[in-house]
PDB file of C-alpha atoms in Angstrom:
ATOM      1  CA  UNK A   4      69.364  95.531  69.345  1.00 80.00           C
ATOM      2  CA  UNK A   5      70.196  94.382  65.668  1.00 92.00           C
ATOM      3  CA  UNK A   6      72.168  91.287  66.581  1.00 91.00           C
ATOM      4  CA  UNK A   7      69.142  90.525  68.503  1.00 93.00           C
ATOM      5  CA  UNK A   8      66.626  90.919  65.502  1.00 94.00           C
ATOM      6  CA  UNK A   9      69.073  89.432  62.978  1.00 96.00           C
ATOM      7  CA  UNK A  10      69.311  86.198  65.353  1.00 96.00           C
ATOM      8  CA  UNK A  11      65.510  85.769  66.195  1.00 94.00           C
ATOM      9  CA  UNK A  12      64.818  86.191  62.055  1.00 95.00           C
ATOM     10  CA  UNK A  13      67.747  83.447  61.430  1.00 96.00           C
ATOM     11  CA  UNK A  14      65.021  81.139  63.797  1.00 94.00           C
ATOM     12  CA  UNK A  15      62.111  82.195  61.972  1.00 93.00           C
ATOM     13  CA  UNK A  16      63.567  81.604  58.379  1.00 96.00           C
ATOM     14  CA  UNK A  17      65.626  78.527  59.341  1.00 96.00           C
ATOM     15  CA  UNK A  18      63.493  75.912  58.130  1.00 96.00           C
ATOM     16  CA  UNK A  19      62.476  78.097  54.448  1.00 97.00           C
ATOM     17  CA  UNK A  20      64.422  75.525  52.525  1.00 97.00           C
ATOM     18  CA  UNK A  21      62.311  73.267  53.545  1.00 97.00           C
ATOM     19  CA  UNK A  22      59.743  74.510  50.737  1.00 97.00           C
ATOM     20  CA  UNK A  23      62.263  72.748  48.219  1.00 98.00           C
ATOM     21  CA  UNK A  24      61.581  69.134  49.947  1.00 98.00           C
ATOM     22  CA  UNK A  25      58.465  67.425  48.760  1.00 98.00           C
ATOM     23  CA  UNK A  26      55.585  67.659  51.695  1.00 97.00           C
ATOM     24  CA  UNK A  27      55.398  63.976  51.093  1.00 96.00           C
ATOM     25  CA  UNK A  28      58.757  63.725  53.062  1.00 96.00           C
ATOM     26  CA  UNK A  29      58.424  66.471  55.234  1.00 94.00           C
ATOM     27  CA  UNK A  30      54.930  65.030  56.690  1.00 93.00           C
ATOM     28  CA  UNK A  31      55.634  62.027  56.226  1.00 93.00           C
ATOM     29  CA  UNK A  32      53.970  60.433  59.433  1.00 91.00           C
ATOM     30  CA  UNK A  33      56.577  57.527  60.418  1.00 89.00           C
ATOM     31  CA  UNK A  34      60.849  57.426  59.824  1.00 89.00           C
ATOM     32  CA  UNK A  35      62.695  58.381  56.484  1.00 93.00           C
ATOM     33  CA  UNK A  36      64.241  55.873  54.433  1.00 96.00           C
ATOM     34  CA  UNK A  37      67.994  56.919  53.742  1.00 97.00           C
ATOM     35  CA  UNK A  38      67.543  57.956  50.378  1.00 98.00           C
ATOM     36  CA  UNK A  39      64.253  60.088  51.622  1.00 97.00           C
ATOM     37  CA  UNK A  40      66.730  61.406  55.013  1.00 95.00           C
ATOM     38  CA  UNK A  41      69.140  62.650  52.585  1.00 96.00           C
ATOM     39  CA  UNK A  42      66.635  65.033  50.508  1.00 97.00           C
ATOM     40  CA  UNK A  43      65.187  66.441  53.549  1.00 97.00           C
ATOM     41  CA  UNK A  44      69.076  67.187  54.763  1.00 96.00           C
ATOM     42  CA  UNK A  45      68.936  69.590  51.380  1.00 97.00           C
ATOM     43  CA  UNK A  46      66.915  71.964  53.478  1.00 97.00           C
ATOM     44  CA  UNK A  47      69.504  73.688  55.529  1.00 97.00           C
ATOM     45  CA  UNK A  48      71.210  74.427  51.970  1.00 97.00           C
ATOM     46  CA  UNK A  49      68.538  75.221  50.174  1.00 98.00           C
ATOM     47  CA  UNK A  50      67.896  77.568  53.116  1.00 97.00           C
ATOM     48  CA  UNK A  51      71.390  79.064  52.664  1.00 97.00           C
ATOM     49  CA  UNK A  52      70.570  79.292  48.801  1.00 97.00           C
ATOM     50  CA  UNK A  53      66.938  81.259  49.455  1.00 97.00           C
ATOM     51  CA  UNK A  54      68.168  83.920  52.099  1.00 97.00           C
ATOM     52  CA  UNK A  55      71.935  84.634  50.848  1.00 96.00           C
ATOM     53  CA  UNK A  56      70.577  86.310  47.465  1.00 95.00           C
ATOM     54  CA  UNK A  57      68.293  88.767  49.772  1.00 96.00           C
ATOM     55  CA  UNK A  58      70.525  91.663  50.072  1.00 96.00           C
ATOM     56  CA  UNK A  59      71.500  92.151  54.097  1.00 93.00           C
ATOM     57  CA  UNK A  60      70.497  89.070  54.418  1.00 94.00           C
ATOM     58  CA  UNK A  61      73.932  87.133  54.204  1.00 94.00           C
ATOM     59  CA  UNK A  62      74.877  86.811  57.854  1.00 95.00           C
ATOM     60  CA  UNK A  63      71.494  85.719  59.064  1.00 97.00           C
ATOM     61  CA  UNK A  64      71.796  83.044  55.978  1.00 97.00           C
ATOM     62  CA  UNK A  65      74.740  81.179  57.407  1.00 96.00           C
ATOM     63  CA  UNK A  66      73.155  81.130  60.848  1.00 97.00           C
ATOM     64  CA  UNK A  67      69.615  79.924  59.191  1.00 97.00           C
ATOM     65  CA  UNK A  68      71.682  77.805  57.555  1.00 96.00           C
ATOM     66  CA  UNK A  69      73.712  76.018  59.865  1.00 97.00           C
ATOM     67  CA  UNK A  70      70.914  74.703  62.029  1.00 97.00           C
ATOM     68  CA  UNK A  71      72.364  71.225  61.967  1.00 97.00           C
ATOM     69  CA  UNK A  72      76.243  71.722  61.931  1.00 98.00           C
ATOM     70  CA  UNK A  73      77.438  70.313  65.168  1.00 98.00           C
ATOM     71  CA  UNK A  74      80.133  71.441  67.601  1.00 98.00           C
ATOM     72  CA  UNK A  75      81.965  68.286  66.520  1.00 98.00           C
ATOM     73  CA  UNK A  76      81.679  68.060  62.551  1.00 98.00           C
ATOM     74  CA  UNK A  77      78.864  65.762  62.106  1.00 97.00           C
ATOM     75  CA  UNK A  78      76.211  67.851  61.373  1.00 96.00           C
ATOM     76  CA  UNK A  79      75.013  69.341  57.643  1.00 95.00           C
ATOM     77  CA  UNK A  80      75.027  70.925  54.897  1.00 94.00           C
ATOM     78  CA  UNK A  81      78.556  71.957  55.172  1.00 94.00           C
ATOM     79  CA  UNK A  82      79.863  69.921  58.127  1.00 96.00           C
ATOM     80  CA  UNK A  83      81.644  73.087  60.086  1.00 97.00           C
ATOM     81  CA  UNK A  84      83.163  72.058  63.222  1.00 97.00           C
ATOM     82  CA  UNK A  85      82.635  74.579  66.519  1.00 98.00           C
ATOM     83  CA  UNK A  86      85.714  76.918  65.422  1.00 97.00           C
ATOM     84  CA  UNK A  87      83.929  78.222  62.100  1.00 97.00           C
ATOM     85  CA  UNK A  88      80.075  78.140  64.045  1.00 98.00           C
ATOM     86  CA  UNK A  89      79.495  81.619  65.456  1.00 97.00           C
ATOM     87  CA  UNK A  90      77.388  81.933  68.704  1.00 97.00           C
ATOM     88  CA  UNK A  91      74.273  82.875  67.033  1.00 97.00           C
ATOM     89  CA  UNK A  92      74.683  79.671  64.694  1.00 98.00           C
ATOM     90  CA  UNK A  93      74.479  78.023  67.911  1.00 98.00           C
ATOM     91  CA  UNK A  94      71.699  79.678  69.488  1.00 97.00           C
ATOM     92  CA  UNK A  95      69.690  79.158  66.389  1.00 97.00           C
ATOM     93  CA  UNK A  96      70.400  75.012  66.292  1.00 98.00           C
ATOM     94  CA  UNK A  97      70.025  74.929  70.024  1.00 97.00           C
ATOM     95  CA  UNK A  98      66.696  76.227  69.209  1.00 95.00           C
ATOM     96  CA  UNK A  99      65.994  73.868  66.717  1.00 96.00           C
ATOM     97  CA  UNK A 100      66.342  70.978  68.736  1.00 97.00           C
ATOM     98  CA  UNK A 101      64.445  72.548  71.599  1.00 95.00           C
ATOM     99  CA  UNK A 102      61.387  72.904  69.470  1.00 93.00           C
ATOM    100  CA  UNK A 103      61.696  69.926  67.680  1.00 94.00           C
ATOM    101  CA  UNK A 104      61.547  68.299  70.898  1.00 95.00           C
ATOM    102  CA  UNK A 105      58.756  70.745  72.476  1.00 94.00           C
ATOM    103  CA  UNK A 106      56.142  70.092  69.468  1.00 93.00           C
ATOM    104  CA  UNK A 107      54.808  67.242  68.032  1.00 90.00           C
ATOM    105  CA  UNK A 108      56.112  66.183  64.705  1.00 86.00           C
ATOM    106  CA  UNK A 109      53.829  63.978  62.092  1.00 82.00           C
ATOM    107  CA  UNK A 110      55.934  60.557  63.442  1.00 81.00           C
ATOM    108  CA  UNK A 111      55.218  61.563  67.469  1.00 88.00           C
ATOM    109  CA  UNK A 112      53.570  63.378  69.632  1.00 91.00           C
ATOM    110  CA  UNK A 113      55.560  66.104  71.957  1.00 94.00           C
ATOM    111  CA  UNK A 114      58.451  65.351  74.692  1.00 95.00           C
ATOM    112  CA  UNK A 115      57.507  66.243  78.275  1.00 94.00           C
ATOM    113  CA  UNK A 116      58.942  69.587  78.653  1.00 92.00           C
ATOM    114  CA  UNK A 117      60.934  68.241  82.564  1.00 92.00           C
ATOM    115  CA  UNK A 118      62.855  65.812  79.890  1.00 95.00           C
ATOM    116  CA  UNK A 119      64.041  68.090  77.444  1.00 95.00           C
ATOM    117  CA  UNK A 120      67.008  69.414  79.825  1.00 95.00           C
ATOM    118  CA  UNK A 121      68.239  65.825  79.936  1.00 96.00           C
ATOM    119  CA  UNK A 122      67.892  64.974  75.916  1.00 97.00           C
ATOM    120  CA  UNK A 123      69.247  68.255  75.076  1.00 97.00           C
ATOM    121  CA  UNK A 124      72.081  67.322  77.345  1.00 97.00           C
ATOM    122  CA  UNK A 125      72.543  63.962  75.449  1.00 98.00           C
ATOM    123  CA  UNK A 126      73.618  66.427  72.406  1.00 98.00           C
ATOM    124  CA  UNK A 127      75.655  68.453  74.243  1.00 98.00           C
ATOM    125  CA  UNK A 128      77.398  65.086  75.801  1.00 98.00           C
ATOM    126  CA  UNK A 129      78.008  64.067  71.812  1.00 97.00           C
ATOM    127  CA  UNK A 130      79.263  67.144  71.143  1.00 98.00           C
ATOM    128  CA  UNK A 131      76.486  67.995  69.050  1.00 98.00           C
ATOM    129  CA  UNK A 132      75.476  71.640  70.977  1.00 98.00           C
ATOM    130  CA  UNK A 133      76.792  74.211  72.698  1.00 98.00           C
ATOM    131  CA  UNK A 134      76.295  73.730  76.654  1.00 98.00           C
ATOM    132  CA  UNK A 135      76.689  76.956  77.251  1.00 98.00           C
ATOM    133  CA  UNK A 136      73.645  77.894  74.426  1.00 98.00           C
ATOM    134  CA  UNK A 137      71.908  74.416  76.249  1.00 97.00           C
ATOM    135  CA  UNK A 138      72.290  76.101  79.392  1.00 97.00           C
ATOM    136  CA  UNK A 139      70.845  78.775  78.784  1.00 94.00           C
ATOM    137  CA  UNK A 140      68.079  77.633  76.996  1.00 93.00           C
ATOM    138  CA  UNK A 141      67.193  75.174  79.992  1.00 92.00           C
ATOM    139  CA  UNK A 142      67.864  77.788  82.848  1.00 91.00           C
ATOM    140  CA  UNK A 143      64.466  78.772  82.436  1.00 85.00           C
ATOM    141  CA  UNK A 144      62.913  76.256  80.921  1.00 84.00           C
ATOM    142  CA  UNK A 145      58.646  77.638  80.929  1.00 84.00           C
ATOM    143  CA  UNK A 146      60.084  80.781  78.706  1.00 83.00           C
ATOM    144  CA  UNK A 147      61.938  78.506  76.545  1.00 86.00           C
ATOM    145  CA  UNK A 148      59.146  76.228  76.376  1.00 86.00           C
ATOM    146  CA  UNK A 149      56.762  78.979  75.421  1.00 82.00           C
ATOM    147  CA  UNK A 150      59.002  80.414  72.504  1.00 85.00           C
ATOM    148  CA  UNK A 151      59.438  77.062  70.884  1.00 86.00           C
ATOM    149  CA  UNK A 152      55.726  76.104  71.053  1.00 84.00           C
ATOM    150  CA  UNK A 153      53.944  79.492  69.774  1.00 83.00           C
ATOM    151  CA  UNK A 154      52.366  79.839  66.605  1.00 71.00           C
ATOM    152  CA  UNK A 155      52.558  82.851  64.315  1.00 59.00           C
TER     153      UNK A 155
END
């Protein structure tokens, strides 16, 4: 199915603006200072910036894109609250948090995969995510685990 393609290439390209944040930040093996936390929140733009100009491309852009808007407005680059986030922008930052949590980063190691259910819950309680997408995702939770912890 199309949708189906379009959504799984908005999770492979989400993180592309990242290649516009120094890999001093993005490595960088301990917490952001504020100033440092604000460039690497440029990524989910810059992300929208890269994949909009590729022609077909514009849908799967905003979903890419808005990898960390939140259900309740909080989120970034352009702080959409859930009305204006389709259901594949949610599946795509429900993902993002899954494997963020699922693999280590370069400031700590990897969550147990029995507590991600309960932290991705935490978002879902601060009206961060989708529970339906959270759902979902934790229902079952090996074949989750397994897609957010592959390498290409």
């Amino acid at each position: 199915d199309d949708a189906l393609v379009q959504v799984e290439i908005a999770g492979l390209m989400h993180d592309v603006g990242k290649l516009c944040v120094p890999d001093e930040i993005v490595d960088k093996p301990f917490p952001l200072t504020p100033v440092e936390y604000s460039v690497m929140e440029r990524h989910s733009f810059e992300t929208y910036q890269i994949l909009r100009h590729i022609p077909g491309m514009e849908t799967v852009a905003e979903w890419a894109a808005f990898h960390h808007e939140t259900l309740n407005g909080r989120g970034y680059p352009f702080r959409h609250k859930a009305e204006r986030l389709s259901l594949e922008a949610r599946i795509v930052a429900v993902a993002d948090v899954f494997q963020a949590l699922a693999q280590a980063r370069p400031y700590r190691g990897p969550q147990p995969t029995e507590d991600i259910p309960r932290i991705l819950g935490l978002f879902v309680a601060n009206g961060a995510l989708d529970p339906e997408v959270v759902a979902l995702a934790s229902e079952d939770l090996q074949a989750s685990w397994l897609a957010a912890t592959q390498t290409l």
